[in-house]
Amino acid sequence: MGKEPPHHSPDHLQEAAETWVGGSWLRNRGLDPDPLSPPPPHTCMYRLSPPTKCGSCGPGYATPLEAMKGPREEIVYLPCIYRNTGIEAPDYLATVDVDPKSPQYCQVIHRLPVPNLKDELHHSGWNTCSSCYGDSSKARSKLVLPCLISSRVYVVDVGTEPRAPKLHKVIEPEDIHAKCGLGYLHTSHCLASGEVMISTLGDPKGNGKGGFVLLDGETFEVKGTWEKPGGAAPLGYDFWYQPRHNVMISTEWAAPNVLREGFNPADVEAGLYGSHLYVWDWQRHEIVQTLPLQDGLIPLEIRFLHNPAAAQGFVGCALSSNIQRFFKNEGGTWSAEKVIQVPPKKVKGWILPEMPGLITDILLSLDDRFLYFSNWLHGDLRQYDISDPQKPRLTGQLFLGGSIVKGGPVQVLEDQELKSQPEPLVVKGKRVAGGPQMIQLSLDGKRLYVTTSLYSAWDKQFYPDLIREGSVMLQVDVDTVKGGLKLNPNFLVDFGKEPLGPALAHELRYPGGDCSSDIWL
C-alpha cells in the first residue's frame, strides 16, 4: 500500500500551525514552510499570530488545538423534521439551551419553521469558518441548511440574534437544477475562497450524481458547479478537503431514487449502494482516483485528521459496519484499509437474519486523539483511542437504545460481543426510541451530544416508535484522560413533546463552529 505517512502529535500540529517564515505560506508541503511560495489562489491567509493576541482575526480559530480552548457551548442548533411523520408541518431549526447555569437548560428556546413542507432538512454548514481565520472581513453569521429531498437551500441569520435565528434567504431548487444540473443536497462546507460548497446525491430526476454546488458566500447566489463540466462522481454524499495535500475526498450513499422511500435489501444485492471513495485534485477540480473499499459498503461520513498537515483520516461504512482508514502513499496515490469491524448479530424478528451495527456518524476530537461513532441499529456509541491510527483501541462504549434491547421484538441468537441483550434506556422517565445517530463533540472534547434520528424514511421503517414518540437529544460525559463514556442522567431534550407533535431532530451545530464543520488550512 505504500509507505505510511507519519502521524503528527499535537505538539507537531501546534508547531506546524505556528510556523511562519518571512510571511510564507504553508501549502501542500506537510510540515515544511516554503518562504518563496505565493499563497494558493483564492485562499485566506493562515497567520502566525496566536488568537489570544489577534485583534483583527476572522472566524474560528488559528489551529484545532486553539479551538479546544474556546468557550463552552451554551446553545446548539439542530434541524427538526416532519416529513414521513404524518404531521403536515414544515421542518424547523430548533435552538436548544445547553448551559447548565441557565434556567432554560435542556429546553428548546426557539423554533424557526421553514416556509415549505417535506424539505427534509438534514445537515448544515457555515458561510465561513476557520479556513478564513486570517480574514478579519469574514464573520460566521449564517447557517446554511441544504435540503436532502426538496433540494432547496435555506440560509439562516444566526449572527444578529444567536438565540433567535431568522431566515435570511431561500435558494429554490429550480435555480440549482438550472445552473448545476444537480439535486438532493447533503454536506455544506465553507471554503477559504469565501464560497460555500454543497455536495449532492443526484441529478434533478433522482438519478445518482455526486457533484458539488458552489454558492457565493456573501450573496448566496448559485455560481455553478465546483467540478468541471461532466466531471461529477457516479454517486455522492459527504466530503472533506485538505489543501496542503491538494486533495478532496468524497463518499457515496446511493441514488436518491433508491433510498428516498426506504431501504430495500435487494438494492444491495443489485449493487445500487456505494462502496467507493473519490479522490479529487483540489486545484484542478477533477477526480484523480476512484478508490474501491474492500468490504466497505455505504461509506458515509468522512473525516480527515484535523491536523492540516496530516494525509490520512477515517470513513464510516454504514452497512458493512466498519471504519476504514484512508491515507496517502509515497507516490501520491491513496489507499484504504479496514481498522475497526463491528460484527453483525444473528437475530430473529427482524427484516434480515443478521443485523449490522449500521455506523451512521463518526467524529474525531480536535486533538486527533479519539474517534467516536454510533451504531444506529445495535444502539451503542463508541470511543476509540487513535493515537496509533492504524490500530484504534476501544476505550468507551455506551448503549443508548437500539434494536436489540430486552423486551423488544428482536431476539439475538448469536452475539460475538455481548453476553446479554442491553436494557432499554430510560432518561428522566422517558424511554428512548431509536438508537444513537448524529453526534457532536464539545470543543474541549469533554461532552458528546447525541440525537436519534437518521433519515425520516428509514426512521419510519426501522424504528416506527421514533415516529410516534419523537427523537431525543442526550449528552454523554467523556473521560479525555483515560478514555470512557458516561451518560448524563440529568440531560434530556424530548422532541416528542414539541408543540406541533413529535419531531425528528438530526445534526447538531454550535454557533462558534465544531469539529465536523471547521477545516484548517
Short mmCIF file of C-alpha atoms in Angstrom, two decimals:
data_model
loop_
_atom_site.label_atom_id
_atom_site.label_comp_id
_atom_site.label_asym_id
_atom_site.label_seq_id
_atom_site.Cartn_x
_atom_site.Cartn_y
_atom_site.Cartn_z
CA MET A 1 0.00 0.00 0.00
CA GLY A 2 3.00 2.31 0.10
CA LYS A 3 4.84 3.83 3.00
CA GLU A 4 2.66 5.01 5.88
CA PRO A 5 2.88 8.78 6.46
CA PRO A 6 3.93 9.81 9.96
CA HIS A 7 1.18 10.60 12.44
CA HIS A 8 1.95 14.01 13.83
CA SER A 9 1.45 14.55 17.53
CA PRO A 10 -0.49 17.52 18.91
CA ASP A 11 2.86 19.20 19.57
CA HIS A 12 3.74 18.86 15.90
CA LEU A 13 0.30 20.16 14.99
CA GLN A 14 0.82 23.28 17.10
CA GLU A 15 4.31 23.74 15.71
CA ALA A 16 3.07 23.39 12.16
CA ALA A 17 0.24 25.82 12.70
CA GLU A 18 2.54 28.46 14.17
CA THR A 19 5.36 28.12 11.65
CA TRP A 20 5.83 31.38 9.79
CA VAL A 21 8.99 32.22 7.91
CA GLY A 22 9.25 35.67 6.35
CA GLY A 23 5.49 35.83 5.72
CA SER A 24 5.49 32.48 3.95
CA TRP A 25 2.51 30.26 3.30
CA LEU A 26 2.14 26.63 4.26
CA ARG A 27 0.79 24.81 1.26
CA ASN A 28 0.83 21.22 0.13
CA ARG A 29 4.15 20.57 1.87
CA GLY A 30 3.37 18.70 5.04
CA LEU A 31 5.16 20.46 7.86
CA ASP A 32 7.68 22.33 5.70
CA PRO A 33 7.02 26.01 5.01
CA ASP A 34 8.18 27.44 1.72
CA PRO A 35 9.24 31.08 2.14
CA LEU A 36 9.22 31.67 -1.61
CA SER A 37 5.76 30.33 -2.38
CA PRO A 38 2.90 32.70 -3.07
CA PRO A 39 -0.40 31.97 -1.40
CA PRO A 40 -2.57 29.35 -3.09
CA PRO A 41 -5.13 31.02 -5.36
CA HIS A 42 -8.33 32.17 -3.67
CA THR A 43 -7.11 31.22 -0.22
CA CYS A 44 -7.40 33.18 3.01
CA MET A 45 -4.17 33.78 4.89
CA TYR A 46 -3.11 31.44 7.69
CA ARG A 47 -1.38 33.78 10.11
CA LEU A 48 1.16 33.16 12.83
CA SER A 49 -0.47 35.43 15.40
CA PRO A 50 -1.91 33.42 18.29
CA PRO A 51 -5.66 34.06 18.60
CA THR A 52 -5.21 35.27 22.16
CA LYS A 53 -3.29 38.26 20.79
CA CYS A 54 -5.10 38.70 17.49
CA GLY A 55 -7.06 41.92 17.39
CA SER A 56 -8.45 41.56 13.88
CA CYS A 57 -8.85 37.87 13.21
CA GLY A 58 -11.55 36.27 11.15
CA PRO A 59 -13.93 33.46 12.13
CA GLY A 60 -13.00 30.38 14.09
CA TYR A 61 -9.56 29.57 15.46
CA ALA A 62 -5.99 29.56 14.20
CA THR A 63 -5.48 25.85 14.92
CA PRO A 64 -7.51 22.87 16.11
CA LEU A 65 -5.67 22.97 19.43
CA GLU A 66 -6.60 26.62 19.89
CA ALA A 67 -10.20 25.69 19.16
CA MET A 68 -10.08 23.28 22.11
CA LYS A 69 -9.52 26.31 24.35
CA GLY A 70 -12.66 28.01 23.03
CA PRO A 71 -15.64 28.84 25.24
CA ARG A 72 -18.07 26.19 26.41
CA GLU A 73 -21.12 25.76 24.19
CA GLU A 74 -24.26 27.49 25.51
CA ILE A 75 -26.70 26.83 22.68
CA VAL A 76 -26.90 24.37 19.81
CA TYR A 77 -28.83 24.45 16.54
CA LEU A 78 -30.43 21.35 15.08
CA PRO A 79 -32.97 20.75 12.31
CA CYS A 80 -36.22 19.03 13.22
CA ILE A 81 -38.03 17.07 10.53
CA TYR A 82 -41.74 16.32 9.97
CA ARG A 83 -41.52 14.61 6.58
CA ASN A 84 -42.78 11.00 6.84
CA THR A 85 -44.23 11.54 10.32
CA GLY A 86 -47.83 12.15 9.23
CA ILE A 87 -47.70 15.68 10.63
CA GLU A 88 -48.36 18.26 7.92
CA ALA A 89 -46.00 20.93 9.17
CA PRO A 90 -42.74 22.37 7.83
CA ASP A 91 -39.38 21.29 9.17
CA TYR A 92 -37.77 23.80 11.50
CA LEU A 93 -34.48 24.84 13.06
CA ALA A 94 -34.51 24.36 16.83
CA THR A 95 -32.28 26.32 19.19
CA VAL A 96 -31.56 24.40 22.40
CA ASP A 97 -30.09 25.83 25.60
CA VAL A 98 -27.23 23.61 26.82
CA ASP A 99 -25.85 25.93 29.52
CA PRO A 100 -26.15 24.15 32.90
CA LYS A 101 -26.31 27.56 34.63
CA SER A 102 -29.32 28.65 32.57
CA PRO A 103 -32.91 28.40 33.85
CA GLN A 104 -33.79 27.17 30.33
CA TYR A 105 -31.23 24.34 30.38
CA CYS A 106 -32.29 21.37 28.20
CA GLN A 107 -35.11 23.34 26.62
CA VAL A 108 -35.91 24.33 23.05
CA ILE A 109 -35.81 28.11 23.35
CA HIS A 110 -36.61 28.99 19.73
CA ARG A 111 -38.11 27.38 16.64
CA LEU A 112 -37.64 28.73 13.12
CA PRO A 113 -40.03 26.96 10.71
CA VAL A 114 -39.07 26.99 7.03
CA PRO A 115 -41.71 28.11 4.50
CA ASN A 116 -42.24 24.76 2.73
CA LEU A 117 -43.40 21.24 3.54
CA LYS A 118 -41.41 17.98 3.23
CA ASP A 119 -37.98 19.52 2.59
CA GLU A 120 -36.13 17.01 4.82
CA LEU A 121 -33.66 19.33 6.49
CA HIS A 122 -30.63 17.21 7.23
CA HIS A 123 -27.09 18.57 7.61
CA SER A 124 -25.90 22.16 7.89
CA GLY A 125 -22.78 24.26 7.46
CA TRP A 126 -21.47 27.81 7.70
CA ASN A 127 -20.99 30.79 5.43
CA THR A 128 -17.39 30.89 6.66
CA CYS A 129 -15.23 29.05 9.19
CA SER A 130 -11.66 28.60 10.45
CA SER A 131 -10.43 28.21 6.86
CA CYS A 132 -10.76 32.03 6.74
CA TYR A 133 -9.35 32.70 10.21
CA GLY A 134 -6.87 35.21 8.79
CA ASP A 135 -9.54 37.33 7.07
CA SER A 136 -10.99 39.87 9.51
CA SER A 137 -13.68 40.86 7.00
CA LYS A 138 -15.36 37.45 7.45
CA ALA A 139 -17.84 36.56 10.22
CA ARG A 140 -19.56 33.27 10.99
CA SER A 141 -23.07 34.69 10.92
CA LYS A 142 -25.10 32.48 8.54
CA LEU A 143 -26.06 28.84 8.91
CA VAL A 144 -26.54 27.08 5.57
CA LEU A 145 -29.27 24.41 5.55
CA PRO A 146 -29.38 22.30 2.36
CA CYS A 147 -32.45 20.07 1.96
CA LEU A 148 -31.91 16.40 1.22
CA ILE A 149 -35.20 15.83 -0.62
CA SER A 150 -36.51 19.17 -1.92
CA SER A 151 -33.04 20.43 -2.98
CA ARG A 152 -33.73 23.87 -1.51
CA VAL A 153 -31.14 25.76 0.49
CA TYR A 154 -32.17 27.87 3.46
CA VAL A 155 -29.70 30.47 4.67
CA VAL A 156 -30.36 31.40 8.30
CA ASP A 157 -29.11 34.51 10.07
CA VAL A 158 -27.68 33.33 13.40
CA GLY A 159 -25.45 36.37 13.89
CA THR A 160 -27.99 39.09 14.64
CA GLU A 161 -29.72 37.20 17.46
CA PRO A 162 -27.98 33.86 18.07
CA ARG A 163 -30.75 32.67 20.43
CA ALA A 164 -33.47 33.58 17.92
CA PRO A 165 -32.28 32.86 14.36
CA LYS A 166 -34.22 34.23 11.41
CA LEU A 167 -34.49 33.27 7.77
CA HIS A 168 -32.10 35.26 5.56
CA LYS A 169 -32.56 33.74 2.10
CA VAL A 170 -34.17 30.81 0.27
CA ILE A 171 -32.46 29.29 -2.76
CA GLU A 172 -35.10 27.44 -4.75
CA PRO A 173 -34.36 24.03 -6.30
CA GLU A 174 -35.10 25.31 -9.83
CA ASP A 175 -32.11 27.65 -9.54
CA ILE A 176 -29.80 24.78 -8.56
CA HIS A 177 -31.27 22.45 -11.19
CA ALA A 178 -30.84 25.02 -13.97
CA LYS A 179 -27.34 26.22 -13.12
CA CYS A 180 -25.82 22.96 -11.87
CA GLY A 181 -27.89 20.03 -13.13
CA LEU A 182 -27.76 18.72 -9.55
CA GLY A 183 -30.17 17.98 -6.70
CA TYR A 184 -30.64 16.16 -3.38
CA LEU A 185 -28.21 18.17 -1.29
CA HIS A 186 -26.14 16.91 1.62
CA THR A 187 -22.92 18.31 3.12
CA SER A 188 -22.17 22.02 3.22
CA HIS A 189 -18.60 23.26 3.79
CA CYS A 190 -17.28 26.81 3.70
CA LEU A 191 -14.18 27.34 1.57
CA ALA A 192 -11.20 29.63 2.07
CA SER A 193 -12.24 31.39 -1.15
CA GLY A 194 -15.27 32.77 0.68
CA GLU A 195 -17.58 30.41 -1.22
CA VAL A 196 -19.87 27.71 0.14
CA MET A 197 -19.75 24.23 -1.39
CA ILE A 198 -22.57 21.67 -1.09
CA SER A 199 -22.34 18.01 -2.09
CA THR A 200 -25.19 16.26 -3.88
CA LEU A 201 -26.59 12.75 -4.13
CA GLY A 202 -28.18 13.05 -7.55
CA ASP A 203 -29.44 14.92 -10.55
CA PRO A 204 -32.83 16.72 -10.58
CA LYS A 205 -34.59 13.46 -11.58
CA GLY A 206 -33.17 11.46 -8.67
CA ASN A 207 -30.52 9.52 -10.58
CA GLY A 208 -27.12 9.21 -8.93
CA LYS A 209 -24.77 12.17 -9.45
CA GLY A 210 -22.09 13.12 -6.96
CA GLY A 211 -21.42 16.75 -7.77
CA PHE A 212 -20.91 19.99 -5.85
CA VAL A 213 -22.91 23.21 -5.86
CA LEU A 214 -20.98 26.46 -5.36
CA LEU A 215 -22.64 29.43 -3.65
CA ASP A 216 -21.27 32.92 -3.24
CA GLY A 217 -20.53 33.22 0.49
CA GLU A 218 -21.81 36.81 0.68
CA THR A 219 -24.84 36.93 -1.63
CA PHE A 220 -25.57 33.17 -1.63
CA GLU A 221 -26.17 33.28 -5.36
CA VAL A 222 -25.73 29.94 -7.15
CA LYS A 223 -22.45 30.19 -9.10
CA GLY A 224 -22.49 26.77 -10.73
CA THR A 225 -20.68 23.51 -10.05
CA TRP A 226 -17.30 23.18 -8.36
CA GLU A 227 -16.34 20.17 -10.50
CA LYS A 228 -15.56 20.54 -14.17
CA PRO A 229 -18.50 20.03 -16.59
CA GLY A 230 -19.23 16.33 -16.93
CA GLY A 231 -16.88 15.52 -14.07
CA ALA A 232 -19.28 14.51 -11.30
CA ALA A 233 -18.84 11.21 -9.44
CA PRO A 234 -21.40 8.43 -10.10
CA LEU A 235 -22.78 8.78 -6.56
CA GLY A 236 -22.31 11.29 -3.75
CA TYR A 237 -22.77 12.01 -0.07
CA ASP A 238 -20.09 13.61 2.16
CA PHE A 239 -16.69 15.25 1.53
CA TRP A 240 -13.64 16.73 3.24
CA TYR A 241 -10.75 18.71 1.76
CA GLN A 242 -7.07 19.15 2.72
CA PRO A 243 -5.42 21.94 0.68
CA ARG A 244 -1.89 21.17 1.89
CA HIS A 245 -2.14 17.86 0.06
CA ASN A 246 -4.13 19.32 -2.84
CA VAL A 247 -6.87 16.80 -2.17
CA MET A 248 -10.56 16.40 -1.52
CA ILE A 249 -12.17 13.02 -0.87
CA SER A 250 -15.89 12.34 -1.28
CA THR A 251 -18.08 9.39 -0.29
CA GLU A 252 -21.26 7.80 -1.67
CA TRP A 253 -24.62 6.58 -0.36
CA ALA A 254 -26.98 5.69 -3.23
CA ALA A 255 -29.05 7.36 -5.92
CA PRO A 256 -31.95 9.34 -4.42
CA ASN A 257 -34.47 7.15 -6.29
CA VAL A 258 -33.01 4.12 -4.48
CA LEU A 259 -33.03 5.42 -0.90
CA ARG A 260 -35.78 8.03 -0.91
CA GLU A 261 -38.70 5.88 0.25
CA GLY A 262 -36.83 3.38 2.41
CA PHE A 263 -34.26 0.59 2.44
CA ASN A 264 -34.67 -2.47 0.22
CA PRO A 265 -32.10 -5.25 0.82
CA ALA A 266 -32.49 -6.29 -2.83
CA ASP A 267 -30.90 -2.97 -3.84
CA VAL A 268 -27.73 -4.02 -2.01
CA GLU A 269 -27.64 -7.31 -3.90
CA ALA A 270 -28.14 -5.35 -7.13
CA GLY A 271 -25.09 -3.21 -6.37
CA LEU A 272 -27.06 0.03 -6.09
CA TYR A 273 -25.36 1.22 -2.89
CA GLY A 274 -21.96 2.87 -2.79
CA SER A 275 -18.62 1.25 -1.93
CA HIS A 276 -16.03 3.76 -3.21
CA LEU A 277 -14.15 6.88 -2.24
CA TYR A 278 -13.43 9.51 -4.87
CA VAL A 279 -10.11 11.34 -4.67
CA TRP A 280 -10.21 14.82 -6.25
CA ASP A 281 -7.43 17.17 -7.25
CA TRP A 282 -8.31 20.21 -5.14
CA GLN A 283 -6.85 22.74 -7.56
CA ARG A 284 -7.99 21.12 -10.83
CA HIS A 285 -11.47 20.18 -9.55
CA GLU A 286 -11.41 16.69 -11.03
CA ILE A 287 -11.34 13.06 -9.90
CA VAL A 288 -7.83 11.63 -10.00
CA GLN A 289 -8.52 8.28 -8.31
CA THR A 290 -11.53 6.06 -7.66
CA LEU A 291 -10.77 4.06 -4.55
CA PRO A 292 -12.81 0.86 -4.08
CA LEU A 293 -13.24 -0.10 -0.44
CA GLN A 294 -12.70 -3.74 0.39
CA ASP A 295 -15.74 -4.75 2.45
CA GLY A 296 -16.76 -1.09 2.69
CA LEU A 297 -20.49 -0.83 1.89
CA ILE A 298 -22.14 2.61 2.07
CA PRO A 299 -19.23 4.85 3.09
CA LEU A 300 -20.95 7.85 4.66
CA GLU A 301 -19.25 10.37 6.95
CA ILE A 302 -15.61 11.11 6.13
CA ARG A 303 -13.13 12.89 8.42
CA PHE A 304 -9.53 13.80 7.76
CA LEU A 305 -7.42 14.24 10.87
CA HIS A 306 -7.82 17.86 11.98
CA ASN A 307 -4.08 18.48 11.75
CA PRO A 308 -3.93 20.16 8.32
CA ALA A 309 -0.55 18.58 7.62
CA ALA A 310 -1.90 15.04 8.07
CA ALA A 311 -2.52 12.96 4.97
CA GLN A 312 -4.92 10.45 6.47
CA GLY A 313 -8.33 10.09 8.03
CA PHE A 314 -11.29 7.78 8.58
CA VAL A 315 -14.58 6.95 6.93
CA GLY A 316 -17.51 5.08 8.47
CA CYS A 317 -19.00 2.37 6.24
CA ALA A 318 -22.58 2.03 7.40
CA LEU A 319 -23.85 -1.26 6.03
CA SER A 320 -20.62 -3.24 6.40
CA SER A 321 -20.29 -1.67 9.87
CA ASN A 322 -16.60 -0.91 9.74
CA ILE A 323 -14.23 2.02 9.94
CA GLN A 324 -11.69 2.36 7.17
CA ARG A 325 -8.53 4.44 7.41
CA PHE A 326 -7.53 6.19 4.19
CA PHE A 327 -4.01 7.52 3.67
CA LYS A 328 -1.67 8.98 1.10
CA ASN A 329 1.06 6.76 -0.32
CA GLU A 330 4.62 7.82 -1.03
CA GLY A 331 3.87 8.07 -4.74
CA GLY A 332 0.93 10.40 -4.19
CA THR A 333 -1.89 7.88 -4.66
CA TRP A 334 -4.31 6.97 -1.87
CA SER A 335 -5.17 3.69 -0.20
CA ALA A 336 -7.64 2.47 2.41
CA GLU A 337 -7.59 -0.29 4.99
CA LYS A 338 -10.16 -1.58 7.45
CA VAL A 339 -9.14 -0.80 11.04
CA ILE A 340 -12.35 -1.44 13.04
CA GLN A 341 -15.06 -4.02 12.41
CA VAL A 342 -18.35 -4.24 14.30
CA PRO A 343 -19.56 -7.84 13.94
CA PRO A 344 -23.21 -8.41 12.94
CA LYS A 345 -25.61 -10.14 15.31
CA LYS A 346 -27.66 -13.18 14.33
CA VAL A 347 -31.24 -12.30 15.17
CA LYS A 348 -34.88 -13.38 14.96
CA GLY A 349 -37.79 -10.99 14.49
CA TRP A 350 -36.02 -8.53 12.20
CA ILE A 351 -36.08 -7.96 8.42
CA LEU A 352 -32.84 -9.92 7.92
CA PRO A 353 -31.30 -12.89 9.77
CA GLU A 354 -28.22 -10.78 10.56
CA MET A 355 -28.30 -7.26 11.94
CA PRO A 356 -25.39 -4.91 11.16
CA GLY A 357 -24.39 -2.21 13.62
CA LEU A 358 -25.02 0.43 10.92
CA ILE A 359 -22.33 3.02 11.60
CA THR A 360 -24.06 6.28 10.72
CA ASP A 361 -21.91 9.09 12.14
CA ILE A 362 -18.26 9.45 13.09
CA LEU A 363 -16.25 12.24 14.74
CA LEU A 364 -12.63 12.96 15.58
CA SER A 365 -11.67 15.02 18.62
CA LEU A 366 -9.83 18.22 17.74
CA ASP A 367 -6.52 16.88 19.10
CA ASP A 368 -6.89 13.83 16.81
CA ARG A 369 -6.72 11.52 19.80
CA PHE A 370 -10.21 9.98 19.87
CA LEU A 371 -12.56 8.62 17.23
CA TYR A 372 -16.28 8.37 18.05
CA PHE A 373 -19.02 6.59 16.14
CA SER A 374 -22.61 5.50 16.53
CA ASN A 375 -24.12 2.09 15.72
CA TRP A 376 -27.68 3.18 14.98
CA LEU A 377 -29.19 -0.31 14.82
CA HIS A 378 -27.28 -2.07 17.59
CA GLY A 379 -27.70 1.04 19.73
CA ASP A 380 -24.20 1.70 21.03
CA LEU A 381 -21.92 4.71 20.96
CA ARG A 382 -18.17 4.02 20.88
CA GLN A 383 -14.93 5.82 21.64
CA TYR A 384 -11.57 4.66 20.26
CA ASP A 385 -8.08 5.93 21.03
CA ILE A 386 -6.46 6.62 17.64
CA SER A 387 -3.02 7.70 18.88
CA ASP A 388 -1.92 4.94 16.51
CA PRO A 389 -4.35 5.44 13.61
CA GLN A 390 -3.53 2.01 12.20
CA LYS A 391 -4.57 0.32 15.43
CA PRO A 392 -7.55 2.06 17.06
CA ARG A 393 -8.17 0.90 20.64
CA LEU A 394 -11.68 0.74 22.14
CA THR A 395 -11.80 2.94 25.25
CA GLY A 396 -15.52 3.60 25.75
CA GLN A 397 -18.88 2.06 24.86
CA LEU A 398 -22.40 3.03 25.87
CA PHE A 399 -25.78 1.60 24.85
CA LEU A 400 -28.39 4.28 24.18
CA GLY A 401 -31.46 2.42 22.94
CA GLY A 402 -31.22 0.45 19.70
CA SER A 403 -32.98 -2.50 18.10
CA ILE A 404 -31.72 -5.29 20.33
CA VAL A 405 -32.92 -4.09 23.76
CA LYS A 406 -34.50 -6.59 26.12
CA GLY A 407 -38.25 -6.97 25.79
CA GLY A 408 -38.31 -5.73 22.20
CA PRO A 409 -39.41 -7.59 19.07
CA VAL A 410 -35.85 -8.68 18.17
CA GLN A 411 -34.26 -11.74 19.76
CA VAL A 412 -30.48 -12.06 19.49
CA LEU A 413 -29.50 -15.64 18.70
CA GLU A 414 -25.74 -15.22 18.41
CA ASP A 415 -23.60 -12.30 19.54
CA GLN A 416 -19.81 -12.06 19.23
CA GLU A 417 -19.62 -9.10 21.63
CA LEU A 418 -22.39 -9.16 24.25
CA LYS A 419 -23.42 -11.81 26.77
CA SER A 420 -26.96 -10.49 27.01
CA GLN A 421 -29.24 -8.00 25.28
CA PRO A 422 -28.91 -4.48 26.71
CA GLU A 423 -31.60 -2.92 28.87
CA PRO A 424 -33.88 -0.27 27.33
CA LEU A 425 -32.70 3.26 28.06
CA VAL A 426 -34.88 5.47 30.25
CA VAL A 427 -33.75 9.06 30.87
CA LYS A 428 -35.77 11.32 33.19
CA GLY A 429 -38.76 8.99 32.82
CA LYS A 430 -38.59 8.88 29.01
CA ARG A 431 -37.92 5.58 27.28
CA VAL A 432 -35.60 6.41 24.38
CA ALA A 433 -36.82 5.31 20.97
CA GLY A 434 -34.40 4.69 18.11
CA GLY A 435 -30.65 4.47 18.57
CA PRO A 436 -27.71 6.88 18.81
CA GLN A 437 -27.21 8.58 15.45
CA MET A 438 -25.84 12.09 14.92
CA ILE A 439 -23.09 13.05 17.37
CA GLN A 440 -21.30 16.30 18.14
CA LEU A 441 -18.33 16.80 20.47
CA SER A 442 -17.70 19.88 22.57
CA LEU A 443 -14.60 21.85 21.60
CA ASP A 444 -12.73 20.69 24.71
CA GLY A 445 -13.72 17.10 23.96
CA LYS A 446 -15.46 16.54 27.32
CA ARG A 447 -19.12 16.39 26.24
CA LEU A 448 -20.72 14.43 23.44
CA TYR A 449 -24.23 15.33 22.29
CA VAL A 450 -26.33 12.65 20.60
CA THR A 451 -29.59 12.62 18.62
CA THR A 452 -31.51 9.55 17.47
CA SER A 453 -33.00 10.23 14.01
CA LEU A 454 -31.21 9.09 10.84
CA TYR A 455 -33.48 10.00 7.92
CA SER A 456 -37.27 10.12 8.09
CA ALA A 457 -37.99 7.32 5.59
CA TRP A 458 -35.51 4.98 7.30
CA ASP A 459 -36.67 6.05 10.77
CA LYS A 460 -40.21 5.07 9.80
CA GLN A 461 -39.02 1.69 8.54
CA PHE A 462 -36.57 0.66 11.25
CA TYR A 463 -37.91 2.50 14.30
CA PRO A 464 -41.69 3.09 14.00
CA ASP A 465 -41.73 4.11 17.67
CA LEU A 466 -39.40 7.01 16.76
CA ILE A 467 -42.17 8.41 14.56
CA ARG A 468 -44.72 8.05 17.36
CA GLU A 469 -42.52 9.15 20.26
CA GLY A 470 -40.21 11.67 18.59
CA SER A 471 -36.44 11.70 18.83
CA VAL A 472 -34.35 12.86 21.76
CA MET A 473 -31.12 14.69 22.37
CA LEU A 474 -28.81 13.23 25.02
CA GLN A 475 -25.46 14.25 26.49
CA VAL A 476 -22.56 11.95 27.34
CA ASP A 477 -19.64 12.89 29.58
CA VAL A 478 -16.25 11.94 28.16
CA ASP A 479 -13.11 10.94 30.06
CA THR A 480 -10.44 12.65 27.97
CA VAL A 481 -7.56 11.33 30.09
CA LYS A 482 -8.06 7.56 30.18
CA GLY A 483 -10.99 7.33 27.81
CA GLY A 484 -14.54 6.38 28.73
CA LEU A 485 -18.16 7.42 28.24
CA LYS A 486 -20.86 8.08 30.86
CA LEU A 487 -24.43 9.19 30.22
CA ASN A 488 -25.51 12.44 31.90
CA PRO A 489 -28.78 11.33 33.57
CA ASN A 490 -29.94 14.93 34.03
CA PHE A 491 -29.83 15.90 30.35
CA LEU A 492 -32.75 15.19 28.03
CA VAL A 493 -34.35 17.19 25.24
CA ASP A 494 -37.55 15.36 24.33
CA PHE A 495 -38.67 16.21 20.80
CA GLY A 496 -41.72 14.02 21.35
CA LYS A 497 -43.29 16.93 23.21
CA GLU A 498 -42.94 19.60 20.55
CA PRO A 499 -45.91 21.99 20.08
CA LEU A 500 -46.95 20.56 16.69
CA GLY A 501 -46.25 16.95 17.62
CA PRO A 502 -43.28 14.54 17.79
CA ALA A 503 -40.36 15.67 15.60
CA LEU A 504 -37.19 14.03 14.29
CA ALA A 505 -34.12 16.01 15.39
CA HIS A 506 -30.94 15.50 13.39
CA GLU A 507 -27.47 17.14 13.14
CA LEU A 508 -26.07 19.48 15.82
CA ARG A 509 -24.14 22.72 15.35
CA TYR A 510 -22.62 25.22 17.80
CA PRO A 511 -22.62 28.94 16.88
CA GLY A 512 -18.82 29.08 17.14
CA GLY A 513 -18.11 26.05 14.97
CA ASP A 514 -17.25 22.49 15.88
CA CYS A 515 -15.10 19.51 14.97
CA SER A 516 -17.18 18.41 11.98
CA SER A 517 -17.73 21.79 10.31
CA ASP A 518 -14.34 23.51 10.58
CA ILE A 519 -11.40 22.77 8.30
CA TRP A 520 -7.95 24.26 8.85
CA LEU A 521 -5.55 25.12 6.05
#
